[in-house]
Amino acid sequence: MPVDLGSAAHGGAGRGADRRRGGQRQGLESRRRHLRDTGRQAQVRPGDLDRMIGLLQRVSHASVAVDGLTIGAIDGGLMVLLCAERGDREKEADALLAKLLAYRVFADDAGKMNRSLSDIGGGLLLVPQFTLAADTQSGTRPSFTPAAAPEEGRRLFDYFAGQAASRHRQVATGRFGADMKVSLTNDGPVTFWLQVKPPAAKA
Protein backbone atom coordinates (compact mmCIF):
# COMPACT_ATOMS: atom_id res chain seq x y z
CA MET A 1 0.00 0.00 0.00
CA PRO A 2 1.43 3.45 -0.90
CA VAL A 3 2.45 5.58 2.06
CA ASP A 4 2.32 9.37 2.04
CA LEU A 5 5.60 10.13 3.78
CA GLY A 6 4.80 13.83 4.02
CA SER A 7 1.54 13.16 5.82
CA ALA A 8 3.20 10.60 8.06
CA ALA A 9 5.94 13.03 9.01
CA HIS A 10 3.42 15.77 9.61
CA GLY A 11 1.31 13.47 11.76
CA GLY A 12 4.37 12.44 13.78
CA ALA A 13 5.34 16.06 14.34
CA GLY A 14 1.78 16.87 15.37
CA ARG A 15 1.69 13.99 17.84
CA GLY A 16 5.05 15.10 19.24
CA ALA A 17 3.74 18.65 19.74
CA ASP A 18 0.60 17.26 21.40
CA ARG A 19 2.73 15.18 23.79
CA ARG A 20 4.85 18.23 24.68
CA ARG A 21 1.77 20.35 25.36
CA GLY A 22 0.27 17.54 27.41
CA GLY A 23 3.47 17.26 29.44
CA GLN A 24 3.47 21.02 30.09
CA ARG A 25 -0.14 20.92 31.30
CA GLN A 26 0.57 17.93 33.53
CA GLY A 27 3.60 19.70 34.98
CA LEU A 28 1.52 22.79 35.77
CA GLU A 29 -1.20 20.73 37.44
CA SER A 30 1.44 18.85 39.45
CA ARG A 31 2.85 22.14 40.75
CA ARG A 32 -0.64 23.37 41.55
CA ARG A 33 -1.47 20.18 43.48
CA HIS A 34 1.78 20.43 45.41
CA LEU A 35 1.00 24.03 46.32
CA ARG A 36 -2.53 23.13 47.41
CA ASP A 37 -1.49 20.07 49.40
CA THR A 38 1.39 21.72 51.24
CA GLY A 39 -0.36 25.04 51.81
CA ARG A 40 2.91 26.93 51.27
CA GLN A 41 1.41 29.78 49.26
CA ALA A 42 3.76 32.39 50.67
CA GLN A 43 6.81 30.54 49.40
CA VAL A 44 5.77 30.47 45.74
CA ARG A 45 8.36 32.15 43.53
CA PRO A 46 7.51 34.19 40.41
CA GLY A 47 6.92 31.77 37.55
CA ASP A 48 6.32 28.73 39.81
CA LEU A 49 2.79 28.30 38.46
CA ASP A 50 2.39 29.74 34.99
CA ARG A 51 1.41 33.02 33.39
CA MET A 52 -1.41 35.52 33.69
CA ILE A 53 -4.57 34.10 32.11
CA GLY A 54 -6.76 35.83 29.55
CA LEU A 55 -9.93 34.20 28.21
CA LEU A 56 -10.73 36.11 25.01
CA GLN A 57 -14.20 36.16 23.49
CA ARG A 58 -14.97 37.92 20.23
CA VAL A 59 -18.24 39.73 20.80
CA SER A 60 -20.77 41.85 18.96
CA HIS A 61 -21.83 43.28 22.33
CA ALA A 62 -20.82 42.81 25.96
CA SER A 63 -21.61 44.54 29.23
CA VAL A 64 -21.04 44.17 32.95
CA ALA A 65 -23.32 45.41 35.72
CA VAL A 66 -22.96 45.81 39.49
CA ASP A 67 -26.01 46.32 41.74
CA GLY A 68 -28.22 46.66 38.67
CA LEU A 69 -26.12 49.43 37.11
CA THR A 70 -24.07 48.93 33.94
CA ILE A 71 -20.48 49.94 34.69
CA GLY A 72 -18.88 48.89 31.41
CA ALA A 73 -20.08 48.03 27.90
CA ILE A 74 -18.72 47.63 24.38
CA ASP A 75 -20.07 46.80 20.96
CA GLY A 76 -17.90 44.90 18.47
CA GLY A 77 -14.58 43.84 19.98
CA LEU A 78 -13.20 41.57 22.69
CA MET A 79 -14.40 40.72 26.15
CA VAL A 80 -11.53 39.32 28.20
CA LEU A 81 -11.79 37.49 31.51
CA LEU A 82 -8.53 38.12 33.39
CA CYS A 83 -6.89 36.13 36.15
CA ALA A 84 -3.53 36.57 37.87
CA GLU A 85 -1.88 33.52 39.43
CA ARG A 86 0.50 33.50 42.37
CA GLY A 87 3.89 34.72 41.23
CA ASP A 88 2.57 36.88 38.37
CA ARG A 89 4.03 40.36 38.09
CA GLU A 90 3.82 43.36 35.77
CA LYS A 91 5.91 41.65 33.10
CA GLU A 92 3.34 38.84 32.82
CA ALA A 93 0.59 41.44 32.44
CA ASP A 94 2.56 43.38 29.83
CA ALA A 95 3.24 40.25 27.77
CA LEU A 96 -0.41 39.20 27.81
CA LEU A 97 -1.64 42.69 26.87
CA ALA A 98 0.75 42.93 23.92
CA LYS A 99 -0.44 39.56 22.61
CA LEU A 100 -4.09 40.38 23.19
CA LEU A 101 -4.03 43.66 21.26
CA ALA A 102 -2.21 42.07 18.32
CA TYR A 103 -4.06 38.73 18.27
CA ARG A 104 -5.74 38.29 14.88
CA VAL A 105 -9.26 37.04 15.55
CA PHE A 106 -11.29 39.37 13.32
CA ALA A 107 -12.10 38.73 9.68
CA ASP A 108 -10.41 40.54 6.82
CA ASP A 109 -12.07 41.29 3.48
CA ALA A 110 -11.55 37.67 2.44
CA GLY A 111 -13.29 36.35 5.54
CA LYS A 112 -10.11 35.06 7.16
CA MET A 113 -9.08 35.75 10.76
CA ASN A 114 -6.39 38.25 9.90
CA ARG A 115 -7.17 41.43 11.82
CA SER A 116 -6.43 42.32 15.42
CA LEU A 117 -8.32 44.43 17.92
CA SER A 118 -5.85 47.23 17.25
CA ASP A 119 -6.47 46.88 13.50
CA ILE A 120 -10.23 47.29 13.76
CA GLY A 121 -10.28 49.75 16.67
CA GLY A 122 -12.88 47.63 18.46
CA GLY A 123 -13.94 47.79 22.08
CA LEU A 124 -12.14 45.98 24.91
CA LEU A 125 -14.04 44.92 28.02
CA LEU A 126 -11.83 43.58 30.83
CA VAL A 127 -13.48 41.54 33.56
CA PRO A 128 -11.58 40.10 36.56
CA GLN A 129 -12.25 36.39 37.17
CA PHE A 130 -10.01 34.62 39.68
CA THR A 131 -11.81 31.29 39.17
CA LEU A 132 -9.84 30.73 35.94
CA ALA A 133 -6.88 29.69 38.11
CA ALA A 134 -8.83 26.93 39.86
CA ASP A 135 -7.30 23.50 40.36
CA THR A 136 -10.04 21.07 39.30
CA GLN A 137 -8.05 17.84 39.18
CA SER A 138 -9.39 16.21 42.32
CA GLY A 139 -12.65 16.09 44.21
CA THR A 140 -15.83 17.96 43.36
CA ARG A 141 -14.87 21.34 44.80
CA PRO A 142 -12.40 23.61 42.98
CA SER A 143 -9.32 24.85 44.81
CA PHE A 144 -8.40 28.50 44.27
CA THR A 145 -4.98 28.29 45.91
CA PRO A 146 -3.20 28.89 42.56
CA ALA A 147 -4.88 32.30 42.17
CA ALA A 148 -3.04 35.42 43.27
CA ALA A 149 -3.93 36.77 46.71
CA PRO A 150 -6.87 39.20 46.46
CA GLU A 151 -4.81 42.34 47.06
CA GLU A 152 -2.24 41.34 44.46
CA GLY A 153 -4.91 40.20 42.02
CA ARG A 154 -6.62 43.58 42.32
CA ARG A 155 -3.35 45.45 41.86
CA LEU A 156 -2.43 43.49 38.74
CA PHE A 157 -5.93 43.85 37.26
CA ASP A 158 -5.82 47.62 37.80
CA TYR A 159 -2.32 47.73 36.31
CA PHE A 160 -3.46 45.74 33.27
CA ALA A 161 -6.50 47.98 32.76
CA GLY A 162 -4.40 51.12 33.05
CA GLN A 163 -1.85 49.87 30.54
CA ALA A 164 -4.63 48.84 28.17
CA ALA A 165 -6.25 52.28 28.36
CA SER A 166 -2.91 53.91 27.54
CA ARG A 167 -2.54 51.78 24.40
CA HIS A 168 -6.12 51.36 23.14
CA ARG A 169 -8.92 53.90 22.77
CA GLN A 170 -11.99 51.91 23.81
CA VAL A 171 -11.48 50.16 27.15
CA ALA A 172 -14.15 49.32 29.73
CA THR A 173 -13.77 47.23 32.87
CA GLY A 174 -15.60 45.25 35.47
CA ARG A 175 -14.97 45.74 39.19
CA PHE A 176 -12.57 43.52 41.09
CA GLY A 177 -14.21 41.70 44.00
CA ALA A 178 -17.74 42.76 43.10
CA ASP A 179 -20.72 40.52 42.37
CA MET A 180 -20.96 41.22 38.64
CA LYS A 181 -23.59 40.32 36.07
CA VAL A 182 -21.92 39.84 32.70
CA SER A 183 -23.83 39.73 29.42
CA LEU A 184 -22.37 39.10 25.99
CA THR A 185 -23.13 37.99 22.47
CA ASN A 186 -20.23 35.79 21.39
CA ASP A 187 -19.61 36.43 17.69
CA GLY A 188 -18.83 33.13 16.01
CA PRO A 189 -18.54 31.79 18.65
CA VAL A 190 -14.85 32.64 18.89
CA THR A 191 -13.06 32.03 22.19
CA PHE A 192 -9.35 31.69 23.00
CA TRP A 193 -7.39 30.92 26.18
CA LEU A 194 -4.22 33.02 26.22
CA GLN A 195 -1.16 32.71 28.45
CA VAL A 196 2.05 34.34 27.31
CA LYS A 197 5.57 33.78 28.57
CA PRO A 198 7.32 37.12 29.19
CA PRO A 199 10.57 37.69 27.29
CA ALA A 200 13.62 36.42 29.12
CA ALA A 201 15.62 39.04 31.00
CA LYS A 202 18.79 40.07 29.22
CA ALA A 203 22.03 39.05 30.89
mmCIF file of C-alpha atoms in Angstrom:
data_model
loop_
_atom_site.group_PDB
_atom_site.id
_atom_site.type_symbol
_atom_site.label_atom_id
_atom_site.label_comp_id
_atom_site.label_asym_id
_atom_site.label_seq_id
_atom_site.Cartn_x
_atom_site.Cartn_y
_atom_site.Cartn_z
ATOM 1 C CA MET A 1 0.000 0.000 0.000
ATOM 2 C CA PRO A 2 1.426 3.448 -0.904
ATOM 3 C CA VAL A 3 2.450 5.584 2.056
ATOM 4 C CA ASP A 4 2.323 9.372 2.036
ATOM 5 C CA LEU A 5 5.605 10.130 3.780
ATOM 6 C CA GLY A 6 4.803 13.828 4.018
ATOM 7 C CA SER A 7 1.537 13.156 5.819
ATOM 8 C CA ALA A 8 3.204 10.601 8.061
ATOM 9 C CA ALA A 9 5.943 13.025 9.012
ATOM 10 C CA HIS A 10 3.420 15.771 9.606
ATOM 11 C CA GLY A 11 1.315 13.473 11.765
ATOM 12 C CA GLY A 12 4.372 12.438 13.776
ATOM 13 C CA ALA A 13 5.343 16.055 14.339
ATOM 14 C CA GLY A 14 1.783 16.871 15.372
ATOM 15 C CA ARG A 15 1.692 13.990 17.839
ATOM 16 C CA GLY A 16 5.046 15.103 19.245
ATOM 17 C CA ALA A 17 3.737 18.648 19.741
ATOM 18 C CA ASP A 18 0.601 17.265 21.401
ATOM 19 C CA ARG A 19 2.734 15.181 23.788
ATOM 20 C CA ARG A 20 4.847 18.228 24.682
ATOM 21 C CA ARG A 21 1.766 20.352 25.361
ATOM 22 C CA GLY A 22 0.266 17.538 27.407
ATOM 23 C CA GLY A 23 3.466 17.263 29.435
ATOM 24 C CA GLN A 24 3.472 21.019 30.086
ATOM 25 C CA ARG A 25 -0.137 20.923 31.299
ATOM 26 C CA GLN A 26 0.574 17.930 33.531
ATOM 27 C CA GLY A 27 3.600 19.702 34.980
ATOM 28 C CA LEU A 28 1.519 22.787 35.773
ATOM 29 C CA GLU A 29 -1.197 20.727 37.441
ATOM 30 C CA SER A 30 1.438 18.848 39.446
ATOM 31 C CA ARG A 31 2.852 22.140 40.748
ATOM 32 C CA ARG A 32 -0.642 23.368 41.547
ATOM 33 C CA ARG A 33 -1.472 20.183 43.477
ATOM 34 C CA HIS A 34 1.780 20.429 45.405
ATOM 35 C CA LEU A 35 0.996 24.027 46.325
ATOM 36 C CA ARG A 36 -2.528 23.131 47.415
ATOM 37 C CA ASP A 37 -1.491 20.072 49.400
ATOM 38 C CA THR A 38 1.386 21.715 51.240
ATOM 39 C CA GLY A 39 -0.355 25.040 51.813
ATOM 40 C CA ARG A 40 2.911 26.929 51.268
ATOM 41 C CA GLN A 41 1.406 29.784 49.261
ATOM 42 C CA ALA A 42 3.760 32.393 50.674
ATOM 43 C CA GLN A 43 6.811 30.538 49.397
ATOM 44 C CA VAL A 44 5.774 30.465 45.736
ATOM 45 C CA ARG A 45 8.357 32.151 43.532
ATOM 46 C CA PRO A 46 7.512 34.190 40.413
ATOM 47 C CA GLY A 47 6.921 31.771 37.552
ATOM 48 C CA ASP A 48 6.322 28.733 39.806
ATOM 49 C CA LEU A 49 2.792 28.301 38.456
ATOM 50 C CA ASP A 50 2.385 29.742 34.991
ATOM 51 C CA ARG A 51 1.408 33.023 33.389
ATOM 52 C CA MET A 52 -1.412 35.520 33.688
ATOM 53 C CA ILE A 53 -4.575 34.103 32.115
ATOM 54 C CA GLY A 54 -6.763 35.834 29.546
ATOM 55 C CA LEU A 55 -9.932 34.195 28.208
ATOM 56 C CA LEU A 56 -10.732 36.111 25.011
ATOM 57 C CA GLN A 57 -14.196 36.156 23.490
ATOM 58 C CA ARG A 58 -14.966 37.925 20.234
ATOM 59 C CA VAL A 59 -18.241 39.733 20.805
ATOM 60 C CA SER A 60 -20.770 41.847 18.960
ATOM 61 C CA HIS A 61 -21.828 43.282 22.327
ATOM 62 C CA ALA A 62 -20.825 42.807 25.960
ATOM 63 C CA SER A 63 -21.608 44.540 29.230
ATOM 64 C CA VAL A 64 -21.037 44.173 32.949
ATOM 65 C CA ALA A 65 -23.325 45.412 35.717
ATOM 66 C CA VAL A 66 -22.964 45.812 39.489
ATOM 67 C CA ASP A 67 -26.008 46.322 41.737
ATOM 68 C CA GLY A 68 -28.218 46.664 38.675
ATOM 69 C CA LEU A 69 -26.124 49.426 37.108
ATOM 70 C CA THR A 70 -24.071 48.927 33.945
ATOM 71 C CA ILE A 71 -20.481 49.940 34.694
ATOM 72 C CA GLY A 72 -18.882 48.889 31.407
ATOM 73 C CA ALA A 73 -20.083 48.034 27.901
ATOM 74 C CA ILE A 74 -18.722 47.631 24.380
ATOM 75 C CA ASP A 75 -20.069 46.799 20.964
ATOM 76 C CA GLY A 76 -17.896 44.897 18.468
ATOM 77 C CA GLY A 77 -14.577 43.842 19.976
ATOM 78 C CA LEU A 78 -13.199 41.570 22.689
ATOM 79 C CA MET A 79 -14.398 40.720 26.151
ATOM 80 C CA VAL A 80 -11.530 39.324 28.197
ATOM 81 C CA LEU A 81 -11.787 37.491 31.508
ATOM 82 C CA LEU A 82 -8.532 38.125 33.386
ATOM 83 C CA CYS A 83 -6.891 36.129 36.148
ATOM 84 C CA ALA A 84 -3.533 36.567 37.874
ATOM 85 C CA GLU A 85 -1.877 33.523 39.430
ATOM 86 C CA ARG A 86 0.505 33.503 42.372
ATOM 87 C CA GLY A 87 3.893 34.721 41.231
ATOM 88 C CA ASP A 88 2.569 36.877 38.371
ATOM 89 C CA ARG A 89 4.031 40.359 38.094
ATOM 90 C CA GLU A 90 3.815 43.357 35.771
ATOM 91 C CA LYS A 91 5.911 41.647 33.101
ATOM 92 C CA GLU A 92 3.345 38.841 32.815
ATOM 93 C CA ALA A 93 0.586 41.435 32.443
ATOM 94 C CA ASP A 94 2.564 43.379 29.827
ATOM 95 C CA ALA A 95 3.239 40.248 27.773
ATOM 96 C CA LEU A 96 -0.414 39.205 27.812
ATOM 97 C CA LEU A 97 -1.641 42.685 26.867
ATOM 98 C CA ALA A 98 0.746 42.933 23.920
ATOM 99 C CA LYS A 99 -0.441 39.559 22.609
ATOM 100 C CA LEU A 100 -4.095 40.384 23.193
ATOM 101 C CA LEU A 101 -4.034 43.658 21.260
ATOM 102 C CA ALA A 102 -2.208 42.073 18.322
ATOM 103 C CA TYR A 103 -4.057 38.730 18.271
ATOM 104 C CA ARG A 104 -5.736 38.295 14.882
ATOM 105 C CA VAL A 105 -9.255 37.044 15.551
ATOM 106 C CA PHE A 106 -11.285 39.371 13.322
ATOM 107 C CA ALA A 107 -12.105 38.725 9.679
ATOM 108 C CA ASP A 108 -10.413 40.544 6.824
ATOM 109 C CA ASP A 109 -12.075 41.289 3.475
ATOM 110 C CA ALA A 110 -11.552 37.670 2.436
ATOM 111 C CA GLY A 111 -13.293 36.354 5.539
ATOM 112 C CA LYS A 112 -10.110 35.057 7.159
ATOM 113 C CA MET A 113 -9.084 35.748 10.760
ATOM 114 C CA ASN A 114 -6.388 38.247 9.901
ATOM 115 C CA ARG A 115 -7.175 41.434 11.818
ATOM 116 C CA SER A 116 -6.429 42.315 15.417
ATOM 117 C CA LEU A 117 -8.320 44.427 17.921
ATOM 118 C CA SER A 118 -5.852 47.231 17.245
ATOM 119 C CA ASP A 119 -6.465 46.883 13.500
ATOM 120 C CA ILE A 120 -10.234 47.289 13.758
ATOM 121 C CA GLY A 121 -10.278 49.747 16.674
ATOM 122 C CA GLY A 122 -12.884 47.631 18.464
ATOM 123 C CA GLY A 123 -13.939 47.792 22.082
ATOM 124 C CA LEU A 124 -12.145 45.975 24.906
ATOM 125 C CA LEU A 125 -14.042 44.922 28.024
ATOM 126 C CA LEU A 126 -11.827 43.583 30.827
ATOM 127 C CA VAL A 127 -13.485 41.536 33.562
ATOM 128 C CA PRO A 128 -11.585 40.095 36.561
ATOM 129 C CA GLN A 129 -12.247 36.387 37.169
ATOM 130 C CA PHE A 130 -10.009 34.622 39.679
ATOM 131 C CA THR A 131 -11.809 31.287 39.170
ATOM 132 C CA LEU A 132 -9.841 30.730 35.942
ATOM 133 C CA ALA A 133 -6.882 29.689 38.110
ATOM 134 C CA ALA A 134 -8.830 26.930 39.861
ATOM 135 C CA ASP A 135 -7.299 23.504 40.361
ATOM 136 C CA THR A 136 -10.042 21.071 39.304
ATOM 137 C CA GLN A 137 -8.045 17.844 39.177
ATOM 138 C CA SER A 138 -9.389 16.210 42.317
ATOM 139 C CA GLY A 139 -12.651 16.087 44.206
ATOM 140 C CA THR A 140 -15.826 17.964 43.360
ATOM 141 C CA ARG A 141 -14.871 21.335 44.802
ATOM 142 C CA PRO A 142 -12.400 23.608 42.983
ATOM 143 C CA SER A 143 -9.320 24.855 44.808
ATOM 144 C CA PHE A 144 -8.397 28.498 44.268
ATOM 145 C CA THR A 145 -4.982 28.286 45.908
ATOM 146 C CA PRO A 146 -3.201 28.889 42.560
ATOM 147 C CA ALA A 147 -4.881 32.302 42.171
ATOM 148 C CA ALA A 148 -3.038 35.423 43.268
ATOM 149 C CA ALA A 149 -3.926 36.765 46.709
ATOM 150 C CA PRO A 150 -6.875 39.199 46.463
ATOM 151 C CA GLU A 151 -4.813 42.342 47.062
ATOM 152 C CA GLU A 152 -2.242 41.343 44.458
ATOM 153 C CA GLY A 153 -4.912 40.198 42.019
ATOM 154 C CA ARG A 154 -6.623 43.581 42.316
ATOM 155 C CA ARG A 155 -3.352 45.447 41.858
ATOM 156 C CA LEU A 156 -2.435 43.487 38.740
ATOM 157 C CA PHE A 157 -5.929 43.849 37.259
ATOM 158 C CA ASP A 158 -5.817 47.624 37.803
ATOM 159 C CA TYR A 159 -2.321 47.730 36.311
ATOM 160 C CA PHE A 160 -3.456 45.744 33.265
ATOM 161 C CA ALA A 161 -6.505 47.976 32.757
ATOM 162 C CA GLY A 162 -4.400 51.124 33.047
ATOM 163 C CA GLN A 163 -1.849 49.873 30.540
ATOM 164 C CA ALA A 164 -4.635 48.837 28.173
ATOM 165 C CA ALA A 165 -6.247 52.281 28.364
ATOM 166 C CA SER A 166 -2.913 53.908 27.537
ATOM 167 C CA ARG A 167 -2.545 51.776 24.395
ATOM 168 C CA HIS A 168 -6.118 51.362 23.145
ATOM 169 C CA ARG A 169 -8.917 53.898 22.769
ATOM 170 C CA GLN A 170 -11.990 51.907 23.806
ATOM 171 C CA VAL A 171 -11.483 50.165 27.147
ATOM 172 C CA ALA A 172 -14.149 49.322 29.726
ATOM 173 C CA THR A 173 -13.769 47.233 32.873
ATOM 174 C CA GLY A 174 -15.599 45.251 35.469
ATOM 175 C CA ARG A 175 -14.975 45.740 39.189
ATOM 176 C CA PHE A 176 -12.572 43.523 41.093
ATOM 177 C CA GLY A 177 -14.205 41.704 44.004
ATOM 178 C CA ALA A 178 -17.745 42.762 43.099
ATOM 179 C CA ASP A 179 -20.724 40.525 42.367
ATOM 180 C CA MET A 180 -20.961 41.224 38.639
ATOM 181 C CA LYS A 181 -23.590 40.318 36.068
ATOM 182 C CA VAL A 182 -21.922 39.842 32.696
ATOM 183 C CA SER A 183 -23.832 39.727 29.418
ATOM 184 C CA LEU A 184 -22.372 39.105 25.987
ATOM 185 C CA THR A 185 -23.127 37.991 22.473
ATOM 186 C CA ASN A 186 -20.227 35.791 21.389
ATOM 187 C CA ASP A 187 -19.611 36.432 17.691
ATOM 188 C CA GLY A 188 -18.834 33.126 16.010
ATOM 189 C CA PRO A 189 -18.541 31.788 18.647
ATOM 190 C CA VAL A 190 -14.850 32.636 18.886
ATOM 191 C CA THR A 191 -13.060 32.028 22.194
ATOM 192 C CA PHE A 192 -9.350 31.686 22.997
ATOM 193 C CA TRP A 193 -7.395 30.921 26.176
ATOM 194 C CA LEU A 194 -4.216 33.023 26.220
ATOM 195 C CA GLN A 195 -1.162 32.706 28.446
ATOM 196 C CA VAL A 196 2.050 34.338 27.313
ATOM 197 C CA LYS A 197 5.566 33.777 28.571
ATOM 198 C CA PRO A 198 7.316 37.117 29.188
ATOM 199 C CA PRO A 199 10.565 37.691 27.291
ATOM 200 C CA ALA A 200 13.622 36.421 29.125
ATOM 201 C CA ALA A 201 15.618 39.035 30.999
ATOM 202 C CA LYS A 202 18.795 40.069 29.220
ATOM 203 C CA ALA A 203 22.031 39.048 30.891
#
